[in-house]
């Protein structure tokens, strides 16, 4: 097993001496808030969540953030570690991780002016653009007290059995607020000169080290790039890294961009490993190991970065949600079996921001380990038919086969994937290719009988003697009733995204849901190089205004102007601003990108007629003509449930899932979740 390891990913899977510890490989499961604390039995759930990742081979794990004092909490219910009793409550987590050979650090996080509490504190009384609550500046004495709070929190983590702590110094939280002039206009020993602005993190590391002794791992997460106006100049970042090393840190993890930055840092639009240059810059300046992070989601990419010398370890957070066995699969020559994180943020960050516990679009078991472990195993191998090879059908078929059932998967098209095949054509969404590759591989691995271009009818299914029939026949695009809808200018989104029809230079899109926006992105990129541009880190930096030069400040420069190949107008009937249904943590970036490409969006539309002139409509009651060459329909979908109805009519029992059950607001997240959960009910 370990020979395969060394052959495929020799650097990634080699051990690393850090301080008094030997890490079994160079993977770090980065810190993620899970909100599991908000559920019943939180410690049991957290222990199961982390232990599963440790069992899966993660070299080092970091918990979500624990505040060192009440001012530092994320919100009124945010986790804190301030008493010995709280430390003792966390022991089942460290015991569970250690029992399976893992190592785990507790993250100490003071949110400063980002805190969603009644009276946040900060370096100065400068409000944050993403928190309506204005902060109060900490007094000098309170800053020294906060330093002591960090050291005490680390000592309590030691009592709880953690192998060390991560001091969170990036992402615009309290420490970051002290290090830069944007948020620090203090005149005491914590403001003004660079040395003064760095005093808070340096003293935290120094005093923590003094309190916990040499054997306890001390990792500092440095902001390798702030991506905000008034952020740190590159030379100050390097200087801080050296000071942190001198103060006694064992490891430097890197963070990219403040939460208030207007440049996406981890969403799908960010090319893989885009930020490695920032970690490499720090690595050149220090002797302790440096960890690279963000948009690294395959062992091959992680290996390449480490082998190049840009970093010593790779942090992956979301990839460990998508697949707890990431490392073991890589080590056992089964990298193809790793469920890929597609950087959608839909079930992790979007859930967290909506105050729901996190999970994962491709792995609904994530953060629900306790619940899934309690589900009964199958009593017998069942003969199962799944009709429809889109997201819901695939998840159901693969999970059922994984649990030992004999599964036949019928798909009407010539390839699996359904709507996922369209998603992968959207600029930036090429990670969907990875997901489809993973599904295809899983079908083969679990011996699913896949029948393409096959539409079984109710009688055929009944005659085949299946013990369970699952209908996942998906959706049909909706055709709105507008006079002239059969005009040759009109085309459906499936033909556009599948490349069957080329749109003209002036385009109107009817419908501004997720697909309307995706089609706008598709049409506003040059068809030939959309994917290439997405892959190119340099293009991404130019378009978003990221400065990688050694004399940059905050990592920003003016974005390069973009010339879009078309004029696109996106329309909806609702009076509200279009884009409400987009993902919380990705929608803003998509809207910003499309605004740069001069997308025009109109709401309050009433469609009158389509004719040779274009689209005749009224906007908030005012009539107008949109002179366009092409009108793309993105007006939602209806369920394709002909088979379900036929089965019902003949009294044949079947489960109907995904879009076939309910078309409105269907997306891959709901489809996969429903498909997987149904498969668990086949016992
Ligand atoms: P959708 O979100 O329901 O949007 C349909 C759009 O069509 C709406 O803007 C609606 O707005 C309009 N519409 C509905 N009926 C119409 C009619 N009869 N005539 C004219 N316009 C009509 O559906 P979708 O965009 O097709 O997306 C399908 C699902 O996939 C959604 O759940 C979506 O969230 C998901 N998806 C997600 C992403 C993502 O990135 N997360 C991307 C793509 C799709 P008005 O009624 O106001 O006109
Ligand atoms: Fe990755 Fe999406 Fe899963 Fe989050 S929900 S871990 S971004 S695949």
Tab-separated table of C-alpha atoms in Angstrom, residues 300-639:
chain	number	residue	atom	x	y	z
A	300	UNK	CA	-1.964	15.364	-8.071
A	301	UNK	CA	-2.121	19.141	-7.805
A	302	UNK	CA	-1.070	19.055	-4.150
A	303	UNK	CA	1.898	16.861	-5.061
A	304	UNK	CA	2.949	19.159	-7.883
A	305	UNK	CA	2.909	22.233	-5.624
A	306	UNK	CA	4.948	20.548	-2.899
A	307	UNK	CA	7.417	19.049	-5.377
A	308	UNK	CA	7.955	22.511	-6.885
A	309	UNK	CA	9.089	23.799	-3.497
A	310	UNK	CA	6.376	26.466	-3.232
A	311	UNK	CA	5.201	25.103	0.147
A	312	UNK	CA	5.818	22.315	2.685
A	313	UNK	CA	2.230	21.278	3.334
A	314	UNK	CA	-1.133	21.663	1.599
A	315	UNK	CA	-4.246	22.814	3.391
A	316	UNK	CA	-7.526	21.489	2.053
A	317	UNK	CA	-10.724	22.188	3.910
A	318	UNK	CA	-13.699	21.605	1.623
A	319	UNK	CA	-12.075	18.580	-0.102
A	320	UNK	CA	-12.206	16.806	3.266
A	321	UNK	CA	-15.922	17.538	3.465
A	322	UNK	CA	-16.405	16.085	-0.004
A	323	UNK	CA	-14.376	12.975	0.830
A	324	UNK	CA	-13.179	12.046	4.310
A	325	UNK	CA	-10.946	9.325	2.768
A	326	UNK	CA	-9.074	11.704	0.459
A	327	UNK	CA	-5.629	10.732	1.770
A	328	UNK	CA	-6.180	6.985	2.104
A	329	UNK	CA	-7.563	6.777	-1.412
A	330	UNK	CA	-4.567	8.721	-2.738
A	331	UNK	CA	-2.202	6.466	-0.803
A	332	UNK	CA	-3.832	3.260	-2.008
A	333	UNK	CA	-3.650	4.138	-5.703
A	334	UNK	CA	-7.375	4.948	-5.715
A	335	UNK	CA	-7.206	8.694	-6.409
A	336	UNK	CA	-9.895	8.218	-9.081
A	337	UNK	CA	-12.315	7.281	-6.303
A	338	UNK	CA	-11.991	10.604	-4.496
A	339	UNK	CA	-15.268	12.534	-4.535
A	340	UNK	CA	-14.202	15.971	-5.783
A	341	UNK	CA	-14.989	19.283	-4.143
A	342	UNK	CA	-16.392	21.385	-6.988
A	343	UNK	CA	-15.965	24.698	-5.105
A	344	UNK	CA	-19.678	25.462	-5.322
A	345	UNK	CA	-19.952	26.581	-1.647
A	346	UNK	CA	-23.622	25.586	-1.796
A	347	UNK	CA	-23.814	23.262	1.201
A	348	UNK	CA	-20.782	24.394	3.193
A	349	UNK	CA	-20.259	28.168	3.264
A	350	UNK	CA	-23.727	29.103	2.014
A	351	UNK	CA	-25.269	26.986	4.782
A	352	UNK	CA	-22.984	28.435	7.434
A	353	UNK	CA	-23.884	31.980	6.413
A	354	UNK	CA	-27.553	31.012	6.500
A	355	UNK	CA	-26.933	29.768	10.078
A	356	UNK	CA	-27.452	26.105	9.134
A	357	UNK	CA	-25.000	23.297	9.924
A	358	UNK	CA	-22.649	22.631	7.023
A	359	UNK	CA	-22.678	19.598	4.782
A	360	UNK	CA	-21.492	18.974	1.212
A	361	UNK	CA	-23.208	18.908	-2.169
A	362	UNK	CA	-21.288	15.853	-3.345
A	363	UNK	CA	-21.273	14.162	0.067
A	364	UNK	CA	-24.473	14.677	2.072
A	365	UNK	CA	-23.014	12.428	4.796
A	366	UNK	CA	-20.579	15.184	5.776
A	367	UNK	CA	-21.423	16.574	9.231
A	368	UNK	CA	-24.186	13.954	9.505
A	369	UNK	CA	-21.847	11.088	10.418
A	370	UNK	CA	-23.718	10.196	13.613
A	371	UNK	CA	-27.076	10.086	11.857
A	372	UNK	CA	-25.863	7.946	8.908
A	373	UNK	CA	-23.993	5.546	11.233
A	374	UNK	CA	-27.308	4.776	12.935
A	375	UNK	CA	-29.127	3.791	9.724
A	376	UNK	CA	-29.670	0.028	9.467
A	377	UNK	CA	-27.600	-1.964	6.962
A	378	UNK	CA	-29.461	-3.783	4.149
A	379	UNK	CA	-31.012	-7.131	5.129
A	380	UNK	CA	-30.547	-8.547	1.642
A	381	UNK	CA	-29.183	-7.706	-1.784
A	382	UNK	CA	-32.126	-6.053	-3.547
A	383	UNK	CA	-32.753	-5.790	-7.259
A	384	UNK	CA	-33.114	-2.045	-7.890
A	385	UNK	CA	-33.962	-0.054	-11.011
A	386	UNK	CA	-33.113	3.624	-11.214
A	387	UNK	CA	-34.551	5.427	-14.218
A	388	UNK	CA	-32.695	8.632	-15.070
A	389	UNK	CA	-28.951	9.254	-14.891
A	390	UNK	CA	-28.973	12.883	-13.735
A	391	UNK	CA	-27.743	14.028	-10.326
A	392	UNK	CA	-30.569	12.423	-8.297
A	393	UNK	CA	-30.519	9.102	-10.151
A	394	UNK	CA	-26.740	8.870	-10.085
A	395	UNK	CA	-26.522	9.524	-6.342
A	396	UNK	CA	-29.221	6.963	-5.669
A	397	UNK	CA	-27.811	4.285	-7.974
A	398	UNK	CA	-24.236	4.652	-6.760
A	399	UNK	CA	-25.144	4.690	-3.063
A	400	UNK	CA	-27.449	1.695	-3.455
A	401	UNK	CA	-24.758	-0.260	-5.300
A	402	UNK	CA	-22.151	0.776	-2.702
A	403	UNK	CA	-24.456	-0.753	-0.080
A	404	UNK	CA	-24.470	-4.031	-1.954
A	405	UNK	CA	-27.640	-3.910	-4.043
A	406	UNK	CA	-27.863	-5.023	-7.683
A	407	UNK	CA	-28.602	-1.807	-9.535
A	408	UNK	CA	-29.674	-1.171	-13.106
A	409	UNK	CA	-29.441	2.465	-14.170
A	410	UNK	CA	-31.416	3.528	-17.228
A	411	UNK	CA	-30.518	6.780	-18.979
A	412	UNK	CA	-32.374	8.141	-22.009
A	413	UNK	CA	-29.384	10.153	-23.286
A	414	UNK	CA	-26.112	8.918	-24.692
A	415	UNK	CA	-24.186	9.888	-21.547
A	416	UNK	CA	-24.847	10.136	-17.829
A	417	UNK	CA	-25.231	13.495	-16.123
A	418	UNK	CA	-28.510	15.094	-17.195
A	419	UNK	CA	-28.435	18.813	-16.378
A	420	UNK	CA	-24.886	18.455	-14.976
A	421	UNK	CA	-23.691	18.151	-18.573
A	422	UNK	CA	-24.998	21.653	-19.203
A	423	UNK	CA	-23.534	23.085	-16.008
A	424	UNK	CA	-20.020	22.022	-16.997
A	425	UNK	CA	-20.209	24.255	-20.099
A	426	UNK	CA	-20.649	27.377	-17.955
A	427	UNK	CA	-17.446	29.425	-17.566
A	428	UNK	CA	-15.820	28.555	-14.249
A	429	UNK	CA	-17.971	25.489	-13.695
A	430	UNK	CA	-15.629	23.013	-15.308
A	431	UNK	CA	-15.242	21.284	-11.921
A	432	UNK	CA	-18.565	19.637	-12.881
A	433	UNK	CA	-16.461	17.625	-15.340
A	434	UNK	CA	-14.634	16.167	-12.338
A	435	UNK	CA	-17.919	15.286	-10.689
A	436	UNK	CA	-19.153	13.517	-13.813
A	437	UNK	CA	-15.850	11.661	-14.116
A	438	UNK	CA	-16.218	10.567	-10.488
A	439	UNK	CA	-19.801	9.376	-11.075
A	440	UNK	CA	-18.759	7.444	-14.199
A	441	UNK	CA	-15.904	5.805	-12.311
A	442	UNK	CA	-18.227	4.915	-9.412
A	443	UNK	CA	-20.697	3.267	-11.819
A	444	UNK	CA	-17.930	1.036	-13.140
A	445	UNK	CA	-16.419	0.352	-9.732
A	446	UNK	CA	-19.685	-0.773	-8.182
A	447	UNK	CA	-20.721	-2.878	-11.167
A	448	UNK	CA	-23.885	-0.916	-11.922
A	449	UNK	CA	-25.654	-2.170	-15.039
A	450	UNK	CA	-25.770	1.120	-16.974
A	451	UNK	CA	-28.126	1.197	-19.947
A	452	UNK	CA	-27.690	4.329	-22.034
A	453	UNK	CA	-30.219	5.511	-24.651
A	454	UNK	CA	-32.765	3.476	-22.846
A	455	UNK	CA	-36.293	4.552	-21.853
A	456	UNK	CA	-37.970	1.612	-20.133
A	457	UNK	CA	-41.762	1.815	-19.927
A	458	UNK	CA	-43.875	0.792	-16.966
A	459	UNK	CA	-44.595	-2.682	-18.355
A	460	UNK	CA	-40.906	-3.437	-18.965
A	461	UNK	CA	-39.992	-2.385	-15.440
A	462	UNK	CA	-42.823	-4.426	-13.946
A	463	UNK	CA	-41.830	-7.500	-15.937
A	464	UNK	CA	-38.171	-7.312	-14.897
A	465	UNK	CA	-38.977	-8.179	-11.285
A	466	UNK	CA	-37.313	-5.229	-9.558
A	467	UNK	CA	-37.817	-5.048	-5.807
A	468	UNK	CA	-37.498	-1.274	-5.879
A	469	UNK	CA	-38.070	1.151	-8.745
A	470	UNK	CA	-36.756	4.696	-8.505
A	471	UNK	CA	-37.926	7.310	-10.989
A	472	UNK	CA	-35.439	10.151	-11.470
A	473	UNK	CA	-36.446	11.279	-14.933
A	474	UNK	CA	-35.667	14.921	-14.208
A	475	UNK	CA	-37.091	18.033	-15.787
A	476	UNK	CA	-38.186	19.554	-19.076
A	477	UNK	CA	-37.386	23.216	-19.824
A	478	UNK	CA	-40.535	25.342	-19.560
A	479	UNK	CA	-41.751	27.172	-22.678
A	480	UNK	CA	-43.557	30.359	-21.667
A	481	UNK	CA	-46.743	31.305	-23.494
A	482	UNK	CA	-45.651	34.451	-25.328
A	483	UNK	CA	-47.058	35.353	-28.787
A	484	UNK	CA	-44.344	34.592	-31.359
A	485	UNK	CA	-42.595	32.013	-29.135
A	486	UNK	CA	-41.971	29.814	-32.215
A	487	UNK	CA	-40.067	32.620	-33.987
A	488	UNK	CA	-36.646	31.459	-35.287
A	489	UNK	CA	-34.914	33.962	-32.966
A	490	UNK	CA	-36.051	31.914	-29.964
A	491	UNK	CA	-33.848	29.170	-28.584
A	492	UNK	CA	-33.823	27.081	-25.398
A	493	UNK	CA	-30.947	27.209	-22.906
A	494	UNK	CA	-30.132	23.546	-23.417
A	495	UNK	CA	-29.275	24.136	-27.090
A	496	UNK	CA	-27.141	27.155	-26.209
A	497	UNK	CA	-25.151	25.455	-23.430
A	498	UNK	CA	-24.800	22.236	-25.430
A	499	UNK	CA	-23.302	24.305	-28.259
A	500	UNK	CA	-25.991	23.226	-30.738
A	501	UNK	CA	-27.015	26.800	-31.554
A	502	UNK	CA	-24.828	29.913	-31.700
A	503	UNK	CA	-26.422	33.090	-30.324
A	504	UNK	CA	-26.267	36.353	-32.277
A	505	UNK	CA	-24.497	39.528	-31.105
A	506	UNK	CA	-27.499	41.008	-29.284
A	507	UNK	CA	-29.265	38.631	-26.923
A	508	UNK	CA	-32.220	38.766	-24.540
A	509	UNK	CA	-32.521	36.096	-21.857
A	510	UNK	CA	-36.018	35.405	-20.536
A	511	UNK	CA	-35.688	34.275	-16.925
A	512	UNK	CA	-33.073	35.389	-14.400
A	513	UNK	CA	-32.749	32.340	-12.145
A	514	UNK	CA	-29.513	30.389	-11.691
A	515	UNK	CA	-29.649	29.168	-15.287
A	516	UNK	CA	-30.390	32.628	-16.738
A	517	UNK	CA	-27.250	33.932	-15.001
A	518	UNK	CA	-25.227	30.904	-16.135
A	519	UNK	CA	-26.322	31.431	-19.729
A	520	UNK	CA	-25.440	35.135	-19.446
A	521	UNK	CA	-21.948	34.144	-18.259
A	522	UNK	CA	-21.653	31.677	-21.135
A	523	UNK	CA	-22.669	34.259	-23.732
A	524	UNK	CA	-20.516	37.042	-22.314
A	525	UNK	CA	-17.349	34.966	-22.550
A	526	UNK	CA	-15.743	34.173	-25.832
A	527	UNK	CA	-17.075	30.703	-26.641
A	528	UNK	CA	-13.678	29.416	-27.700
A	529	UNK	CA	-11.607	30.449	-24.768
A	530	UNK	CA	-14.094	30.531	-21.869
A	531	UNK	CA	-12.651	27.465	-20.233
A	532	UNK	CA	-9.104	28.335	-21.079
A	533	UNK	CA	-9.519	31.812	-19.598
A	534	UNK	CA	-10.973	30.251	-16.490
A	535	UNK	CA	-8.001	27.990	-16.152
A	536	UNK	CA	-5.545	30.822	-16.592
A	537	UNK	CA	-4.459	32.297	-13.307
A	538	UNK	CA	-2.976	35.299	-15.089
A	539	UNK	CA	-6.292	36.128	-16.789
A	540	UNK	CA	-8.116	35.803	-13.472
A	541	UNK	CA	-5.643	38.156	-11.759
A	542	UNK	CA	-5.858	40.708	-14.590
A	543	UNK	CA	-9.675	40.706	-14.678
A	544	UNK	CA	-10.071	40.925	-10.897
A	545	UNK	CA	-7.138	43.298	-10.280
A	546	UNK	CA	-4.778	41.108	-8.233
A	547	UNK	CA	-1.216	42.401	-7.941
A	548	UNK	CA	1.365	39.645	-7.437
A	549	UNK	CA	4.412	41.924	-7.533
A	550	UNK	CA	6.729	42.101	-4.496
A	551	UNK	CA	5.981	45.808	-3.957
A	552	UNK	CA	2.176	45.456	-4.012
A	553	UNK	CA	-0.029	46.857	-1.261
A	554	UNK	CA	-2.941	44.687	-0.241
A	555	UNK	CA	-2.339	42.661	-3.424
A	556	UNK	CA	-4.524	44.998	-5.485
A	557	UNK	CA	-4.215	46.820	-8.804
A	558	UNK	CA	-6.866	48.266	-11.144
A	559	UNK	CA	-8.723	45.500	-13.024
A	560	UNK	CA	-8.061	45.258	-16.753
A	561	UNK	CA	-10.965	46.333	-18.985
A	562	UNK	CA	-12.853	43.391	-20.517
A	563	UNK	CA	-14.459	43.340	-23.945
A	564	UNK	CA	-17.436	41.005	-24.021
A	565	UNK	CA	-18.319	39.338	-27.322
A	566	UNK	CA	-22.060	40.197	-27.063
A	567	UNK	CA	-24.627	42.567	-25.623
A	568	UNK	CA	-26.808	40.606	-23.244
A	569	UNK	CA	-29.985	41.676	-21.427
A	570	UNK	CA	-31.318	39.444	-18.644
A	571	UNK	CA	-35.028	39.725	-17.879
A	572	UNK	CA	-37.443	38.720	-15.168
A	573	UNK	CA	-41.068	39.495	-14.379
A	574	UNK	CA	-40.636	39.952	-10.628
A	575	UNK	CA	-40.072	43.588	-9.609
A	576	UNK	CA	-37.120	42.772	-7.304
A	577	UNK	CA	-33.463	43.000	-8.320
A	578	UNK	CA	-32.411	39.908	-10.324
A	579	UNK	CA	-30.005	37.498	-8.645
A	580	UNK	CA	-31.701	36.865	-5.311
A	581	UNK	CA	-31.674	33.113	-5.862
A	582	UNK	CA	-27.929	32.930	-6.451
A	583	UNK	CA	-25.602	31.388	-3.851
A	584	UNK	CA	-24.866	33.648	-0.857
A	585	UNK	CA	-21.092	33.304	-1.115
A	586	UNK	CA	-20.721	32.954	-4.897
A	587	UNK	CA	-23.572	35.033	-6.363
A	588	UNK	CA	-21.888	38.370	-5.593
A	589	UNK	CA	-18.770	37.352	-7.516
A	590	UNK	CA	-20.788	36.177	-10.504
A	591	UNK	CA	-22.801	39.414	-10.520
A	592	UNK	CA	-19.599	41.503	-10.225
A	593	UNK	CA	-17.992	39.610	-13.084
A	594	UNK	CA	-21.049	39.999	-15.312
A	595	UNK	CA	-21.271	43.699	-14.475
A	596	UNK	CA	-17.698	44.073	-15.750
A	597	UNK	CA	-18.907	42.469	-18.963
A	598	UNK	CA	-21.719	45.023	-19.141
A	599	UNK	CA	-24.635	42.681	-18.506
A	600	UNK	CA	-27.899	44.621	-18.477
A	601	UNK	CA	-30.571	43.254	-16.134
A	602	UNK	CA	-34.228	44.309	-16.148
A	603	UNK	CA	-36.917	43.358	-13.666
A	604	UNK	CA	-40.646	44.097	-13.667
A	605	UNK	CA	-40.928	42.821	-17.256
A	606	UNK	CA	-44.114	41.839	-19.028
A	607	UNK	CA	-43.469	40.027	-22.311
A	608	UNK	CA	-45.865	41.145	-25.084
A	609	UNK	CA	-44.629	39.583	-28.338
A	610	UNK	CA	-41.639	38.229	-30.230
A	611	UNK	CA	-41.295	39.330	-33.879
A	612	UNK	CA	-38.693	40.191	-36.513
A	613	UNK	CA	-37.776	43.345	-34.603
A	614	UNK	CA	-36.979	41.436	-31.435
A	615	UNK	CA	-38.735	41.255	-28.082
A	616	UNK	CA	-41.643	43.604	-27.419
A	617	UNK	CA	-42.168	44.071	-23.700
A	618	UNK	CA	-43.056	46.542	-21.009
A	619	UNK	CA	-40.737	47.238	-18.110
A	620	UNK	CA	-42.505	48.439	-14.969
A	621	UNK	CA	-45.393	49.340	-17.300
A	622	UNK	CA	-43.352	51.267	-19.905
A	623	UNK	CA	-43.490	49.667	-23.382
A	624	UNK	CA	-40.208	49.092	-25.218
A	625	UNK	CA	-38.625	47.006	-27.962
A	626	UNK	CA	-35.462	45.039	-27.366
A	627	UNK	CA	-33.878	44.795	-30.798
A	628	UNK	CA	-32.084	41.471	-30.424
A	629	UNK	CA	-30.892	38.675	-32.691
A	630	UNK	CA	-31.510	35.855	-30.247
A	631	UNK	CA	-33.911	35.246	-27.382
A	632	UNK	CA	-32.852	32.502	-24.990
A	633	UNK	CA	-35.502	30.860	-22.820
A	634	UNK	CA	-34.370	30.228	-19.234
A	635	UNK	CA	-37.871	30.270	-17.746
A	636	UNK	CA	-37.475	27.368	-15.337
A	637	UNK	CA	-38.531	23.756	-15.696
A	638	UNK	CA	-41.436	21.397	-15.253
A	639	UNK	CA	-41.204	17.841	-13.961
